[in-house]
Amino acid sequence: MLDDLRQWFDPGRSPRVGKTPDYRFSLANERTFLAWIRTGLALIAGGLACAQFLPPLPIAHLREIIAVSLLVLGGLVALRAVDHWARTERAMRLGTDLPRSRFPAVLAIVVAVGALLLVVAVLMRAL
């Protein structure tokens, strides 16, 4: 665990492990990292927008729950992005299988459940 954290902040250590992969794969890994960071930033922006601009919902504190959930999820996505980038870079250098993750499926389920809750809140307000 500590070794993984060290790799986040000291990528210069990575060249000592394995051999340098094709730079195209490293750049693709960085593009994936940046896509996850954009997703995290979008979730954080959505959380701030909910907190600031969403009118009170029919369920008590639902607005705050949605806002905090989006902010926490955005932070988790950002942390997951750097962890996955480091593990993928290491796997490419060592020539092993790329790391597998359930995070995209978990994220999709959380977003779908959040959307479903919002649909229920909108319908309750409309009725």
Coordinates of C-alpha atoms in Angstrom, one line a residue:
M1 CA 0.0 0.0 0.0
L2 CA 2.7 2.5 1.0
D3 CA 4.7 1.4 -2.1
D4 CA 1.7 2.2 -4.3
L5 CA 1.3 5.6 -2.7
R6 CA 5.0 6.3 -3.2
Q7 CA 4.6 5.5 -6.9
W8 CA 1.8 8.2 -7.1
F9 CA 4.1 10.9 -6.0
D10 CA 7.4 9.6 -7.3
P11 CA 6.8 8.4 -10.9
G12 CA 10.6 8.7 -11.5
R13 CA 10.9 5.4 -9.5
S14 CA 8.9 3.5 -12.2
P15 CA 11.7 3.3 -14.8
R16 CA 13.6 1.1 -12.3
V17 CA 10.9 -1.5 -12.5
G18 CA 10.7 -3.6 -15.7
K19 CA 11.4 -2.1 -19.1
T20 CA 10.1 1.1 -20.7
P21 CA 6.8 0.4 -22.6
D22 CA 6.0 1.8 -26.0
Y23 CA 5.4 5.5 -25.4
R24 CA 2.0 5.3 -27.2
F25 CA 0.7 3.0 -24.5
S26 CA 2.0 5.3 -21.8
L27 CA 0.3 8.3 -23.4
A28 CA -2.9 6.3 -23.8
N29 CA -2.7 5.5 -20.1
E30 CA -2.3 9.2 -19.4
R31 CA -5.3 10.1 -21.6
T32 CA -7.4 7.6 -19.6
F33 CA -6.2 9.1 -16.4
L34 CA -7.2 12.6 -17.6
A35 CA -10.6 11.3 -18.7
W36 CA -11.2 10.0 -15.2
I37 CA -10.0 13.3 -13.7
R38 CA -12.5 15.2 -15.9
T39 CA -15.2 12.8 -14.7
G40 CA -14.3 13.6 -11.1
L41 CA -14.3 17.3 -11.7
A42 CA -17.7 17.1 -13.4
L43 CA -19.1 15.2 -10.4
I44 CA -17.6 17.8 -8.0
A45 CA -19.1 20.6 -10.1
G46 CA -22.4 18.9 -10.1
G47 CA -22.3 18.6 -6.3
L48 CA -21.5 22.3 -5.9
A49 CA -24.3 23.2 -8.4
C50 CA -26.8 21.0 -6.4
A51 CA -25.8 22.7 -3.2
Q52 CA -26.0 26.2 -4.6
F53 CA -28.8 26.2 -7.2
L54 CA -31.1 23.2 -6.6
P55 CA -34.4 24.4 -4.9
P56 CA -35.4 22.5 -1.7
L57 CA -36.8 19.1 -2.6
P58 CA -39.9 17.4 -1.1
I59 CA -37.8 15.0 0.9
A60 CA -36.0 16.6 3.8
H61 CA -32.2 17.1 3.2
L62 CA -32.3 15.3 -0.2
R63 CA -30.6 18.3 -1.8
E64 CA -27.8 18.1 0.7
I65 CA -27.5 14.4 0.4
I66 CA -27.2 14.6 -3.4
A67 CA -24.7 17.4 -3.2
V68 CA -22.5 15.6 -0.6
S69 CA -22.8 12.3 -2.5
L70 CA -21.6 13.9 -5.8
L71 CA -18.7 15.7 -4.0
V72 CA -17.5 12.5 -2.3
L73 CA -17.9 10.5 -5.5
G74 CA -15.9 13.1 -7.4
G75 CA -13.1 12.8 -4.9
L76 CA -13.2 9.0 -5.1
V77 CA -13.0 9.1 -8.8
A78 CA -10.0 11.3 -8.7
L79 CA -8.2 9.0 -6.3
R80 CA -9.1 6.0 -8.3
A81 CA -7.8 7.7 -11.4
V82 CA -4.3 8.1 -10.1
D83 CA -4.2 4.6 -8.5
H84 CA -5.3 3.0 -11.8
W85 CA -2.8 5.0 -13.8
A86 CA 0.1 3.9 -11.5
R87 CA -1.0 0.3 -11.5
T88 CA -1.4 0.2 -15.3
E89 CA 2.0 1.8 -15.8
R90 CA 3.6 -0.7 -13.6
A91 CA 1.8 -3.6 -15.3
M92 CA 3.0 -2.4 -18.7
R93 CA 6.6 -2.1 -17.5
L94 CA 6.5 -5.6 -16.1
G95 CA 4.7 -7.1 -19.1
T96 CA 1.9 -8.5 -16.9
D97 CA -1.9 -8.3 -17.4
L98 CA -3.5 -4.9 -17.0
P99 CA -5.2 -4.4 -13.6
R100 CA -8.8 -5.2 -13.5
S101 CA -11.3 -3.0 -11.6
R102 CA -14.9 -3.1 -10.6
F103 CA -14.9 0.6 -10.1
P104 CA -16.5 1.5 -13.5
A105 CA -19.4 -0.8 -12.8
V106 CA -19.8 0.5 -9.2
L107 CA -19.7 4.1 -10.4
A108 CA -22.3 3.3 -13.1
I109 CA -24.6 1.7 -10.5
V110 CA -24.2 4.7 -8.1
V111 CA -25.0 7.2 -10.9
A112 CA -28.0 5.2 -12.0
V113 CA -29.3 4.9 -8.4
G114 CA -28.8 8.7 -8.0
A115 CA -30.7 9.4 -11.2
L116 CA -33.5 7.1 -10.1
L117 CA -33.7 9.0 -6.7
L118 CA -33.9 12.3 -8.6
V119 CA -36.7 11.0 -10.8
V120 CA -38.6 10.0 -7.8
A121 CA -38.0 13.5 -6.2
V122 CA -39.1 15.3 -9.4
L123 CA -42.3 13.2 -9.6
M124 CA -43.1 13.8 -6.0
R125 CA -42.7 17.5 -6.5
A126 CA -44.9 17.4 -9.6
L127 CA -47.7 15.5 -8.0

